[in-house]
PDB file of C-alpha atoms and ligand atoms in Angstrom:
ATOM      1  CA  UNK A   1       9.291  31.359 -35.798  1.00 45.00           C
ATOM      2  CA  UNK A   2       7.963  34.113 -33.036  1.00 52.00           C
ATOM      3  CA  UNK A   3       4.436  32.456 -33.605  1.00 52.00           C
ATOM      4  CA  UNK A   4       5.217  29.071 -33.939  1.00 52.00           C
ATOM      5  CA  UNK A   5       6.996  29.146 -30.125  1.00 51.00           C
ATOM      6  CA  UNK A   6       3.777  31.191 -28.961  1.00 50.00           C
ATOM      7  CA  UNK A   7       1.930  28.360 -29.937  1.00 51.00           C
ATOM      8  CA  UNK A   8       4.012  26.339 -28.370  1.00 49.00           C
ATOM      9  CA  UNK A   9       3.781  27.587 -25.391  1.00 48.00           C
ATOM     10  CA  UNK A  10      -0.208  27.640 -25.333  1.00 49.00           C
ATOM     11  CA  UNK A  11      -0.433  24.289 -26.209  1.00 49.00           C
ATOM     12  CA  UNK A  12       1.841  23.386 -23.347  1.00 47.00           C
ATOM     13  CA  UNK A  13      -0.253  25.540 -20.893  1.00 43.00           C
ATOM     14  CA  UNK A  14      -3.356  24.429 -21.754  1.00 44.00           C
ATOM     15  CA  UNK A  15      -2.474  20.659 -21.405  1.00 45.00           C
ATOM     16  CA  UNK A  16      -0.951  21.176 -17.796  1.00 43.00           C
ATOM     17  CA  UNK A  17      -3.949  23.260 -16.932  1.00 53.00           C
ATOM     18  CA  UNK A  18      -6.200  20.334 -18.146  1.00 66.00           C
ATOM     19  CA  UNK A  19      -4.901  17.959 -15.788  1.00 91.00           C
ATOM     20  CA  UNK A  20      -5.672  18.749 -11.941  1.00 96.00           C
ATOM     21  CA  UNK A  21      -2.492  18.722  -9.603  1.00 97.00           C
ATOM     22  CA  UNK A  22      -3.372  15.539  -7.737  1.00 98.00           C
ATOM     23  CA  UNK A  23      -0.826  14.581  -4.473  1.00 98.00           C
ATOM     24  CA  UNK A  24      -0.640  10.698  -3.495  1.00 98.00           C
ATOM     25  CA  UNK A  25       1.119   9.480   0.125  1.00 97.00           C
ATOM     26  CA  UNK A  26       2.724   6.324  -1.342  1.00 96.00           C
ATOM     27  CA  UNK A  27       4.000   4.040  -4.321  1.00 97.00           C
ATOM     28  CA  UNK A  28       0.893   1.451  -4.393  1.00 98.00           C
ATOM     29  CA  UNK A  29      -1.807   4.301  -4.025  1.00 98.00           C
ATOM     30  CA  UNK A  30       0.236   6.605  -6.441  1.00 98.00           C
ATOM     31  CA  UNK A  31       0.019   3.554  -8.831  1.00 98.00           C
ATOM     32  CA  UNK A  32      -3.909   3.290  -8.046  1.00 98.00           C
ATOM     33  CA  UNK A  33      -4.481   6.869  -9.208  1.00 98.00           C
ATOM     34  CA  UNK A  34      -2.377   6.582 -11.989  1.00 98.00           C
ATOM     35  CA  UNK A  35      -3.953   4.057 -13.694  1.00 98.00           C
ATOM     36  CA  UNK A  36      -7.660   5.810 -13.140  1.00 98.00           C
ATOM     37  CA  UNK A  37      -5.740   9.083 -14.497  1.00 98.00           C
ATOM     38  CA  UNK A  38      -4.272   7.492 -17.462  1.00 98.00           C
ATOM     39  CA  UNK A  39      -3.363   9.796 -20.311  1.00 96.00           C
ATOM     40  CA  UNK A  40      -4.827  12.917 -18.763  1.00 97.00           C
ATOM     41  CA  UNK A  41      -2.223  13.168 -16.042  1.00 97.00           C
ATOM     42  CA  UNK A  42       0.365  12.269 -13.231  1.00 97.00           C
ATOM     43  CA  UNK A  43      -0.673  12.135  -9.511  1.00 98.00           C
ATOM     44  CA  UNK A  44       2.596  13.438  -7.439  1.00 97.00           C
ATOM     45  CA  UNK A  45       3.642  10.881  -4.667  1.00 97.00           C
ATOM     46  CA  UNK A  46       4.924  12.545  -1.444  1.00 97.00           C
ATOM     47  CA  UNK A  47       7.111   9.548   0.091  1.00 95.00           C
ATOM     48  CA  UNK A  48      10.137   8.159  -1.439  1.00 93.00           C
ATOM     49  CA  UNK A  49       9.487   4.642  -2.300  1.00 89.00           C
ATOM     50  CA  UNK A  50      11.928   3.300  -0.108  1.00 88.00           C
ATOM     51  CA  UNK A  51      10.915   5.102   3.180  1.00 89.00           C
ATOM     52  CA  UNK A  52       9.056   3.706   6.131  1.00 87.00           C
ATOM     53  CA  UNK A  53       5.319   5.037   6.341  1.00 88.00           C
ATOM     54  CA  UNK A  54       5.169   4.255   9.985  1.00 85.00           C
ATOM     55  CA  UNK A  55       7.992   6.695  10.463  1.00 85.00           C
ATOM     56  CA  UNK A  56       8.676   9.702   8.208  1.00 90.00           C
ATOM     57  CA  UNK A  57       9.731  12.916   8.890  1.00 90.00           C
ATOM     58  CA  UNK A  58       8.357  15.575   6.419  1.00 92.00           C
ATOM     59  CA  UNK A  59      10.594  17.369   3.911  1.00 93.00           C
ATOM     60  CA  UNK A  60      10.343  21.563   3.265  1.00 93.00           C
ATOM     61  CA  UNK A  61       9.423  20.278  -0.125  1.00 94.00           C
ATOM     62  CA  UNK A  62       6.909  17.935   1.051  1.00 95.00           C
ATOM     63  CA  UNK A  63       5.166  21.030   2.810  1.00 95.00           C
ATOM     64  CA  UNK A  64       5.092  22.571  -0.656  1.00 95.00           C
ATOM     65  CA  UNK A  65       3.348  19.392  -2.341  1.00 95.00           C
ATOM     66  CA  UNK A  66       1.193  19.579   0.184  1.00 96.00           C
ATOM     67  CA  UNK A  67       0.497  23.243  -0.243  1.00 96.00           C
ATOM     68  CA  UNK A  68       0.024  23.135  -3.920  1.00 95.00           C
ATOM     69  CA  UNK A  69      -2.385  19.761  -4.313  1.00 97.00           C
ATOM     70  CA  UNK A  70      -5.800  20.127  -5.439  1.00 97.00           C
ATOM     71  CA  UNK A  71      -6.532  17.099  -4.335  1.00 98.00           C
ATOM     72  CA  UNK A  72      -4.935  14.571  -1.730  1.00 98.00           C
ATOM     73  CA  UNK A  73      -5.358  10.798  -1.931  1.00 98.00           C
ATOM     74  CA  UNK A  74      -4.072   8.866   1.310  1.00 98.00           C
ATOM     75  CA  UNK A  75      -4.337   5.351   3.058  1.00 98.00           C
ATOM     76  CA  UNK A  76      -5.570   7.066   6.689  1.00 96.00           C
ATOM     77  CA  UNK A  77      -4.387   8.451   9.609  1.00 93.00           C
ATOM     78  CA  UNK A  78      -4.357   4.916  10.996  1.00 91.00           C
ATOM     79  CA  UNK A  79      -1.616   4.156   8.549  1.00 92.00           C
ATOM     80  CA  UNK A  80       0.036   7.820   8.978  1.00 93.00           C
ATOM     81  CA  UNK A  81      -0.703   9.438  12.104  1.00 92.00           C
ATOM     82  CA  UNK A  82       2.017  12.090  11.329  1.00 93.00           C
ATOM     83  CA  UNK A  83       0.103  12.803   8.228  1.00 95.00           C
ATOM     84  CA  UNK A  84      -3.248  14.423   9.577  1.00 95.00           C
ATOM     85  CA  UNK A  85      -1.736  17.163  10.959  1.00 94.00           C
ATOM     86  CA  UNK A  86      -0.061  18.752   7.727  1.00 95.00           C
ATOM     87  CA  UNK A  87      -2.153  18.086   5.610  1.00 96.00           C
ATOM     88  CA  UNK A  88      -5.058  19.465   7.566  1.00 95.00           C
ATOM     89  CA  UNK A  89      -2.845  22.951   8.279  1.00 96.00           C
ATOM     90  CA  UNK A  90      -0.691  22.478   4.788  1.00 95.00           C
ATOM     91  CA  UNK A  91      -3.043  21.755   2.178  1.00 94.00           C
ATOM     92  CA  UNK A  92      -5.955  23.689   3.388  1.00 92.00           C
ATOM     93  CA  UNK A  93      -7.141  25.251  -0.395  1.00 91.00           C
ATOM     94  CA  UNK A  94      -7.629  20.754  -1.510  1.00 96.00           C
ATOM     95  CA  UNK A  95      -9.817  18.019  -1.694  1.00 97.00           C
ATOM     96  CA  UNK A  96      -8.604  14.875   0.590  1.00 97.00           C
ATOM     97  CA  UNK A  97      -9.519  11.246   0.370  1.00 98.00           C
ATOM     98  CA  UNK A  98      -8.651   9.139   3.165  1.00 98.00           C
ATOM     99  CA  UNK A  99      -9.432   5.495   1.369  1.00 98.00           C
ATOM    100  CA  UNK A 100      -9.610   4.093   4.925  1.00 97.00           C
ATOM    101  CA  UNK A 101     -12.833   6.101   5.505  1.00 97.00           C
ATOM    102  CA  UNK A 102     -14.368   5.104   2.120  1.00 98.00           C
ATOM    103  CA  UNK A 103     -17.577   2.598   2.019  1.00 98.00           C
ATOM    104  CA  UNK A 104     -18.381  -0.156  -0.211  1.00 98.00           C
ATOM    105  CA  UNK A 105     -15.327  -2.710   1.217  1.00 98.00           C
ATOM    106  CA  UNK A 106     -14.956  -4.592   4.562  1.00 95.00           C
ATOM    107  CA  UNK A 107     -12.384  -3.583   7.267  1.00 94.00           C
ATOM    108  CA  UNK A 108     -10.731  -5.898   8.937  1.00 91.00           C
ATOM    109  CA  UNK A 109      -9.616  -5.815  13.035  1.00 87.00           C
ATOM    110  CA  UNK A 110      -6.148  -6.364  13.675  1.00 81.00           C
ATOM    111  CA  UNK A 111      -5.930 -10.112  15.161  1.00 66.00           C
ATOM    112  CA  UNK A 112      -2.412 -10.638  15.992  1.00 54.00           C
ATOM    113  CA  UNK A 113      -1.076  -8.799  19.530  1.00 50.00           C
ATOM    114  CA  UNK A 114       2.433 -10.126  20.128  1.00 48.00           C
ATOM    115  CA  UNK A 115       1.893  -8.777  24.050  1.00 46.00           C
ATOM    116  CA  UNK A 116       1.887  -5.132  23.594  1.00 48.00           C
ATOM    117  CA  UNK A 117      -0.779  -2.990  22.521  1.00 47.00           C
ATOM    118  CA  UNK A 118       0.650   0.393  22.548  1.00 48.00           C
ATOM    119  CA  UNK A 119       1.393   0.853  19.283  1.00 49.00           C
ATOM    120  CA  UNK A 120       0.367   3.834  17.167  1.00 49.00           C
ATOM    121  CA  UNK A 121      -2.263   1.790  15.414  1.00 50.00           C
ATOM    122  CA  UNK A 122      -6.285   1.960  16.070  1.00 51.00           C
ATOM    123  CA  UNK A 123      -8.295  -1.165  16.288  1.00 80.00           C
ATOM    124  CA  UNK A 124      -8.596  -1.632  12.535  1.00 90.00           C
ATOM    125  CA  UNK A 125      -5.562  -2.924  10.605  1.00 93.00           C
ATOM    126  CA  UNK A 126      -4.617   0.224   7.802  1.00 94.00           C
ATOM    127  CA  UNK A 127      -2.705  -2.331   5.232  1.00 95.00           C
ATOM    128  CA  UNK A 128      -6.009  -2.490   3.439  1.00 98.00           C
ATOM    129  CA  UNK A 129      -4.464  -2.217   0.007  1.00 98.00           C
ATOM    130  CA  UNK A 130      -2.876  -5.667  -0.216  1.00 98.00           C
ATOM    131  CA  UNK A 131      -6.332  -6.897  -0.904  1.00 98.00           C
ATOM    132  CA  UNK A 132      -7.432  -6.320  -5.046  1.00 98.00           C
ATOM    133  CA  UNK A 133     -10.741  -6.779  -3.761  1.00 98.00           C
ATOM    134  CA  UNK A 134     -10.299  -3.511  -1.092  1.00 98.00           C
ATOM    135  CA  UNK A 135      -8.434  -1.463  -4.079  1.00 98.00           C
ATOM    136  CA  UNK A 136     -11.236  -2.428  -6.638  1.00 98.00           C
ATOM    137  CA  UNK A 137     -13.431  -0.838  -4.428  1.00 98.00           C
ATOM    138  CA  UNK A 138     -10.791   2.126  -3.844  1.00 98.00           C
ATOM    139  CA  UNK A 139     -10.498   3.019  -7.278  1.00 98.00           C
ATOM    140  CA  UNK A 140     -14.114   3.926  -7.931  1.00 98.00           C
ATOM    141  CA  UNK A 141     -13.708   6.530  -5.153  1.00 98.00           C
ATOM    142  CA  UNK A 142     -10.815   7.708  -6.787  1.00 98.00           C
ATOM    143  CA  UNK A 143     -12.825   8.112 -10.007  1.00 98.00           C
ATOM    144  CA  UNK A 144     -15.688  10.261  -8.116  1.00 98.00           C
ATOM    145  CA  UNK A 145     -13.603  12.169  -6.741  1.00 98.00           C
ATOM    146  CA  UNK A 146     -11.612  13.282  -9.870  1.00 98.00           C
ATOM    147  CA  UNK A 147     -14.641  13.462 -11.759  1.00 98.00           C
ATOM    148  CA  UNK A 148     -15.552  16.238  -8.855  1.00 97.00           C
ATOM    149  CA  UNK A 149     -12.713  18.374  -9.179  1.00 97.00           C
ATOM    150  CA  UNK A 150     -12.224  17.552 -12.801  1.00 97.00           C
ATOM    151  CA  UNK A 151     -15.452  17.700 -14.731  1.00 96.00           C
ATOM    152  CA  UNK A 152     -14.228  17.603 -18.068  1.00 96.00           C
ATOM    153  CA  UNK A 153     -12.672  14.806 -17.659  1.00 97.00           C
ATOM    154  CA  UNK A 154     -15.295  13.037 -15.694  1.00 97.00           C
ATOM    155  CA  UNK A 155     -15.969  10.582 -18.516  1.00 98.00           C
ATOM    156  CA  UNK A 156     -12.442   9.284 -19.149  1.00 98.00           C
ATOM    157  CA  UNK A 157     -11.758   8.434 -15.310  1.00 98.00           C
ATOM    158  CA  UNK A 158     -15.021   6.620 -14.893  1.00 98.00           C
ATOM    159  CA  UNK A 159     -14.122   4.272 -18.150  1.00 98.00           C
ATOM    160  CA  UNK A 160     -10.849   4.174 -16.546  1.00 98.00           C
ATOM    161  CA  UNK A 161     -11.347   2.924 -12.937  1.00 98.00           C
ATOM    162  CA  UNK A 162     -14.253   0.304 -14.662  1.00 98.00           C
ATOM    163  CA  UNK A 163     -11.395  -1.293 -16.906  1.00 98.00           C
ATOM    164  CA  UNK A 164      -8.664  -1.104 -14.138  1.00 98.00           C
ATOM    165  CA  UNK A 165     -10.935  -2.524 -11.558  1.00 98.00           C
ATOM    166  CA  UNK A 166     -11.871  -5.703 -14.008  1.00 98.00           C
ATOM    167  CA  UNK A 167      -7.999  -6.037 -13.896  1.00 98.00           C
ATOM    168  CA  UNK A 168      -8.126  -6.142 -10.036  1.00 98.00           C
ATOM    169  CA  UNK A 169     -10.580  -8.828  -9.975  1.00 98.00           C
ATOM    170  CA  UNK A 170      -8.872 -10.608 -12.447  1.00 98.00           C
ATOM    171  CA  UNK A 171      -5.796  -9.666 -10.729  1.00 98.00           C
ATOM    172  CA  UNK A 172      -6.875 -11.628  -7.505  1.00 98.00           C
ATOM    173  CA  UNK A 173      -7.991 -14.974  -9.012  1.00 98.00           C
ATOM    174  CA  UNK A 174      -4.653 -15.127 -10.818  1.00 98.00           C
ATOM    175  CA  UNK A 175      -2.967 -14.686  -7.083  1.00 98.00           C
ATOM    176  CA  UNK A 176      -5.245 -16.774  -5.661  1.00 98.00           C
ATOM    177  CA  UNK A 177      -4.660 -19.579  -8.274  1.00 98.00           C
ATOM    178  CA  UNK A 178      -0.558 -19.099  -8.054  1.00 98.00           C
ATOM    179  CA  UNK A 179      -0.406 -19.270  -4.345  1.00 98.00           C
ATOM    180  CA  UNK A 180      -3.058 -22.438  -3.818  1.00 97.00           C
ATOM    181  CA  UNK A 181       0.387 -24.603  -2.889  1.00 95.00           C
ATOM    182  CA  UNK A 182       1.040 -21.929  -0.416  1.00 96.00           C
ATOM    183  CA  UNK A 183      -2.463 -21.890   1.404  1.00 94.00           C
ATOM    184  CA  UNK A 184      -2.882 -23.881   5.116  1.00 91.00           C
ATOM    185  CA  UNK A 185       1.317 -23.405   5.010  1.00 95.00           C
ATOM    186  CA  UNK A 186       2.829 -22.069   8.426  1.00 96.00           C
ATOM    187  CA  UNK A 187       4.057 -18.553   7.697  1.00 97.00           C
ATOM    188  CA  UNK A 188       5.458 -15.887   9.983  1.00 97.00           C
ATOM    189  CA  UNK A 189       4.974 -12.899   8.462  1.00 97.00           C
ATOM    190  CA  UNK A 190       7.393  -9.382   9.276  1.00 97.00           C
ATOM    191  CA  UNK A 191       4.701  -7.546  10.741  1.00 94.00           C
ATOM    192  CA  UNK A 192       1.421  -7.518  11.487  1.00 92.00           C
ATOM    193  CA  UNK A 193       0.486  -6.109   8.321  1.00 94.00           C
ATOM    194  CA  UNK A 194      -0.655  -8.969   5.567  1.00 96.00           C
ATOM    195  CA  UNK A 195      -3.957  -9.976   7.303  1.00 95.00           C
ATOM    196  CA  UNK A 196      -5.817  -8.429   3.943  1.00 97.00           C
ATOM    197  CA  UNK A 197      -3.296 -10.363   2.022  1.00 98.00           C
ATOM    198  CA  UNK A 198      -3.760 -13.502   4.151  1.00 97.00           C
ATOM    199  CA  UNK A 199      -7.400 -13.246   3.730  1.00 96.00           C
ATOM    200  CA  UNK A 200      -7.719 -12.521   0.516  1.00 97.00           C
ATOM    201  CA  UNK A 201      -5.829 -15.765  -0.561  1.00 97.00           C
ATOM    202  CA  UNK A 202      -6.464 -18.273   2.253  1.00 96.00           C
ATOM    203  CA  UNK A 203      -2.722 -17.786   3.505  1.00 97.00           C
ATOM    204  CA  UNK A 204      -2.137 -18.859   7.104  1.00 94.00           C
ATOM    205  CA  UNK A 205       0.031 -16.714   9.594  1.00 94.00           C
ATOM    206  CA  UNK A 206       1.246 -18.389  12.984  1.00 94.00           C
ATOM    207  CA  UNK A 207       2.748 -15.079  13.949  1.00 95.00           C
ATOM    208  CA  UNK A 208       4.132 -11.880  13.523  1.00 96.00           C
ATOM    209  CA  UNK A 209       7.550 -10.937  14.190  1.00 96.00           C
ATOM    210  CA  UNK A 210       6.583  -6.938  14.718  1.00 95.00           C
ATOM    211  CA  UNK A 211       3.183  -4.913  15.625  1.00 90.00           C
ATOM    212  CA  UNK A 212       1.426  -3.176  12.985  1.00 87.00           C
ATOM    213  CA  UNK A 213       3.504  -0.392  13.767  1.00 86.00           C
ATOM    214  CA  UNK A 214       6.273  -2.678  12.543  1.00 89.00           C
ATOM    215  CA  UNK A 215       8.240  -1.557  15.951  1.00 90.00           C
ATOM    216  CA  UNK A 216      10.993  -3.983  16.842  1.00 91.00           C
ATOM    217  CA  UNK A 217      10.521  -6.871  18.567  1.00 94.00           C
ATOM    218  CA  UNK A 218      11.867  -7.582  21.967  1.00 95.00           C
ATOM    219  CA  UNK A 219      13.820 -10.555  22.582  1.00 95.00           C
ATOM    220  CA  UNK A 220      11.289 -12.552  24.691  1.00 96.00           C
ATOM    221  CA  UNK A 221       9.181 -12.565  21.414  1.00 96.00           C
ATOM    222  CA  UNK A 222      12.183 -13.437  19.031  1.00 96.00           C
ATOM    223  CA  UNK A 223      12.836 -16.673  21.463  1.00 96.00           C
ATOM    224  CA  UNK A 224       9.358 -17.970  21.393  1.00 95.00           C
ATOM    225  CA  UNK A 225       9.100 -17.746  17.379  1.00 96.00           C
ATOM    226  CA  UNK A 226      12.926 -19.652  17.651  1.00 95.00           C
ATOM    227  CA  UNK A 227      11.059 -22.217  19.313  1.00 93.00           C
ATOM    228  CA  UNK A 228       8.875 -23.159  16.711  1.00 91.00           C
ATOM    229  CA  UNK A 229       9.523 -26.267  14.366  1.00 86.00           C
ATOM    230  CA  UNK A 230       6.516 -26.351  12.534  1.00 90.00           C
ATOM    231  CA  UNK A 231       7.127 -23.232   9.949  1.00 96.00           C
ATOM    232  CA  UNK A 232       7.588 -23.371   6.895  1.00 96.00           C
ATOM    233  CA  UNK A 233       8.158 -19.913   5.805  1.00 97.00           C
ATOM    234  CA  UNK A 234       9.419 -16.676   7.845  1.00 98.00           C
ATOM    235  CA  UNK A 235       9.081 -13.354   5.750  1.00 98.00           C
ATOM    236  CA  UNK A 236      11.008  -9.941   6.626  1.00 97.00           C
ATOM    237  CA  UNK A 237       9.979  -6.890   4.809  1.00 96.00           C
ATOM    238  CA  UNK A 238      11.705  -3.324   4.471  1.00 93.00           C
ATOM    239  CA  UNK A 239       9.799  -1.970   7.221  1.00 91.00           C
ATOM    240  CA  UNK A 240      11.483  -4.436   9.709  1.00 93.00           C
ATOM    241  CA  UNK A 241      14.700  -5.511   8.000  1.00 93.00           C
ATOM    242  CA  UNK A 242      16.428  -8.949   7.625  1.00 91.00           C
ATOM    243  CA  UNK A 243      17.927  -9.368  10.640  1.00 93.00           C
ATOM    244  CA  UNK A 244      15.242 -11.520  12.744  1.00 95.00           C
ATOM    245  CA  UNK A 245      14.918 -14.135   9.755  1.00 96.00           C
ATOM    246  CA  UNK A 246      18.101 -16.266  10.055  1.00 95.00           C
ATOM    247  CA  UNK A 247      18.013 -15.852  13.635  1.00 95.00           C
ATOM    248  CA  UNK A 248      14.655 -17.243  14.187  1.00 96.00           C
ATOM    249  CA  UNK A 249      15.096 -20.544  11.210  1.00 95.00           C
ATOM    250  CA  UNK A 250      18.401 -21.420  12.783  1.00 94.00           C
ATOM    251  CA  UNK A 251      18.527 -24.797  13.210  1.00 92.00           C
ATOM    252  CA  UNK A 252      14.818 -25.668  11.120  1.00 93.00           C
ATOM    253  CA  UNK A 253      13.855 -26.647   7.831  1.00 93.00           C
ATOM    254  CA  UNK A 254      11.957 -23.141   7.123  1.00 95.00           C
ATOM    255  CA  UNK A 255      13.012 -20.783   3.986  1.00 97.00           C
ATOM    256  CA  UNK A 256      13.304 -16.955   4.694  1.00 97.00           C
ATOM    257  CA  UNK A 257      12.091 -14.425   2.001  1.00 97.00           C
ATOM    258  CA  UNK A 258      12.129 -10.084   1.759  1.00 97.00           C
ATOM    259  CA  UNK A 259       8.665  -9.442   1.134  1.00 98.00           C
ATOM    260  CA  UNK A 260       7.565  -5.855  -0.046  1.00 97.00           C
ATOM    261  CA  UNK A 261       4.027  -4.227   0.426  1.00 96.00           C
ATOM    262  CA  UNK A 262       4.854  -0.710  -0.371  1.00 96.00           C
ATOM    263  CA  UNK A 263       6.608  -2.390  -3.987  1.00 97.00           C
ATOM    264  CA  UNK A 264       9.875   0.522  -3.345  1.00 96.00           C
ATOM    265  CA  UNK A 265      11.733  -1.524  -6.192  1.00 96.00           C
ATOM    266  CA  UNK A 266       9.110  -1.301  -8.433  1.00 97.00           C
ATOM    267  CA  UNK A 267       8.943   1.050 -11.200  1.00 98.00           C
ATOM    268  CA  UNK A 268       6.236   3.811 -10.335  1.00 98.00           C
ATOM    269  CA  UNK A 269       3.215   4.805 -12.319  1.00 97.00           C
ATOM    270  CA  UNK A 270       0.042   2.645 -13.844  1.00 98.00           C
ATOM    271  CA  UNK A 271       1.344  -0.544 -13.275  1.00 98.00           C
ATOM    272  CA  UNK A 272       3.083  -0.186  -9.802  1.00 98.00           C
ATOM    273  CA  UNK A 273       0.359  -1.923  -8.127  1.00 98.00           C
ATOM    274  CA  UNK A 274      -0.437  -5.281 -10.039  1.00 98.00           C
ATOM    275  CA  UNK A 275       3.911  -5.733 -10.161  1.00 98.00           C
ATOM    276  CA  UNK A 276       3.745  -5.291  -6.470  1.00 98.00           C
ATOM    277  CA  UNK A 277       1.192  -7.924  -5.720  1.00 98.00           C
ATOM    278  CA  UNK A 278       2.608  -9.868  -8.044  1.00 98.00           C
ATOM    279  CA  UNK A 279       5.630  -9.639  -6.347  1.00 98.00           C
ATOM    280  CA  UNK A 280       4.544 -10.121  -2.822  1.00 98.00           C
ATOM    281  CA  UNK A 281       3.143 -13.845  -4.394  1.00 98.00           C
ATOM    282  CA  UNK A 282       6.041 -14.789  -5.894  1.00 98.00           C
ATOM    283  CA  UNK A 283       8.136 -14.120  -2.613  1.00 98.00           C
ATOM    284  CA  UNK A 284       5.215 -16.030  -0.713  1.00 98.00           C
ATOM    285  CA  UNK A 285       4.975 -18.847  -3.062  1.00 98.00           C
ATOM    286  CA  UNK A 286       9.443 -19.164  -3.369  1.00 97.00           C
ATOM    287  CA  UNK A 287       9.370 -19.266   0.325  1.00 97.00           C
ATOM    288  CA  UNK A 288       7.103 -21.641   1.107  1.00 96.00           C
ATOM    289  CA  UNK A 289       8.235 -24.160  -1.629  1.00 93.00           C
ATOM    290  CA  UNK A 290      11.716 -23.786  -1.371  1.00 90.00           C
ATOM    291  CA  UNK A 291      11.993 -22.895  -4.752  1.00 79.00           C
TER     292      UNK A 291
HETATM  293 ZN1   ZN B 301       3.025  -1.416   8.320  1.00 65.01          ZN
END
């Protein structure tokens, strides 16, 4: 009995010491690393799927994930600002990846300004990760650098992020097909966050109803997008809330949809990301048909 719960007790050890303590900053990256992880282990994810990256304040436990990672995967400080700091005084023993300073993938400039440019954004837009093209790219980062810290199992996450980024690809010409009835439609999207999205699947935006810091709009901006009859869809999203759509369709012909790009009522882990983009182009493809 005493030997059996030794053994026990190894064999649990050496399986959590075989997987490195990896921290993510949110649900779609968290489902990124999962899937390049696979069997080996979990990343952590630091914000609650529900909360609003553009504005979070940090937790005491959130100073101890920090504290503890090994390595830290994260969008940017363009995404995050409030992020930089603690994890460059916090996590000071790990490895970081910002994905918005990787190579191999094409930025894109933010191209909607709705009048006011102080927001906490730089030039470059930071919602890179709507774009299965961007995240195929991402994933083989991921991969390198879990192969770095992780030697053993360098192998397994290379075969990994290959097979996971085939899915991506495959991933976006499934989107692309889906939401062909959608492309050259009028959208006004929450905020100015889907240009990789838009790209990516020849969606059109007319406008924005926030800046890319998703602040709230003011009401000279919510009069002129009332003034237009030639939308056919107006999203909201969790970052800005549902109470500009109805306001600005009164009176049209245009649908209204909750679009999500962080995916906070998807379930977490390996598959997070594909449901959320899956997700996003069902909303897009509902609201623009009607349907
Ligand atoms: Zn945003």
């Amino acid at each position: 009995m005493r030997l059996a719960a030794i053994f026990a007790v190894l064999t649990c050890a050496s399986q959590s010491v075989a997987a490195p303590s990896v921290l993510t900053d949110m649900a779609p990256i968290h489902g990124l690393v999962s899937a390049v992880m696979g069997d080996i282990g979990a990343p952590t994810l630091l914000l609650p799927p529900s909360a609003d990256a553009h504005s979070y304040a940090l937790r005491p436990s959130d100073a101890r994930a920090l504290s503890d990672a090994e390595l830290i995967i994260w969008v940017g400080h363009d995404l995050t600002p409030w992020l930089a700091d603690p994890i460059a005084t916090l996590a000071t023993g790990a490895t970081t990846l910002e994905l918005l300073e990787t190579t191999g993938w094409d930025r894109r400039e933010l191209t909607h300004h709705d009048g006011e440019d102080d927001h906490d954004h730089g030039d470059y837009d930071p919602h890179a990760w709507i774009d299965p093209a961007v995240t195929a790219v991402w994933v083989g980062h991921i991969a390198n650098q879990l192969a770095d810290i992780d030697p053993a199992n360098a192998d397994s996450y290379q075969a990994n992020a290959k097979n996971y980024a085939t899915e991506l690809e495959q991933l976006r010409d499934t989107l692309k097909a889906q939401l062909a009835p959608a492309a050259g439609q009028s959208i006004i999207w929450p905020h100015d966050a889907y240009g990789y999205f838009e790209d990516a699947f020849d969606l059109m935006s007319v406008a924005t109803i926030a800046d890319a810091a998703a602040n709230s709009p003011g009401p000279a901006h919510i009069a002129q997008l009332r003034e237009r009859t030639d939308v056919a869809c107006v999203l909201a999203d969790p970052e800005i809330g549902d109470r500009w759509t109805a306001v600005i369709v009164e009176g049209t012909s245009a649908n209204t949809g909750m679009i999500d790009l962080m995916g906070a009522n998807i379930p977490l882990g390996a598959d997070h990301y594909i449901n959320t983009l899956q997700a996003m182009a069902d909303t897009v493809v509902a609201c623009v048909t009607g349907r």
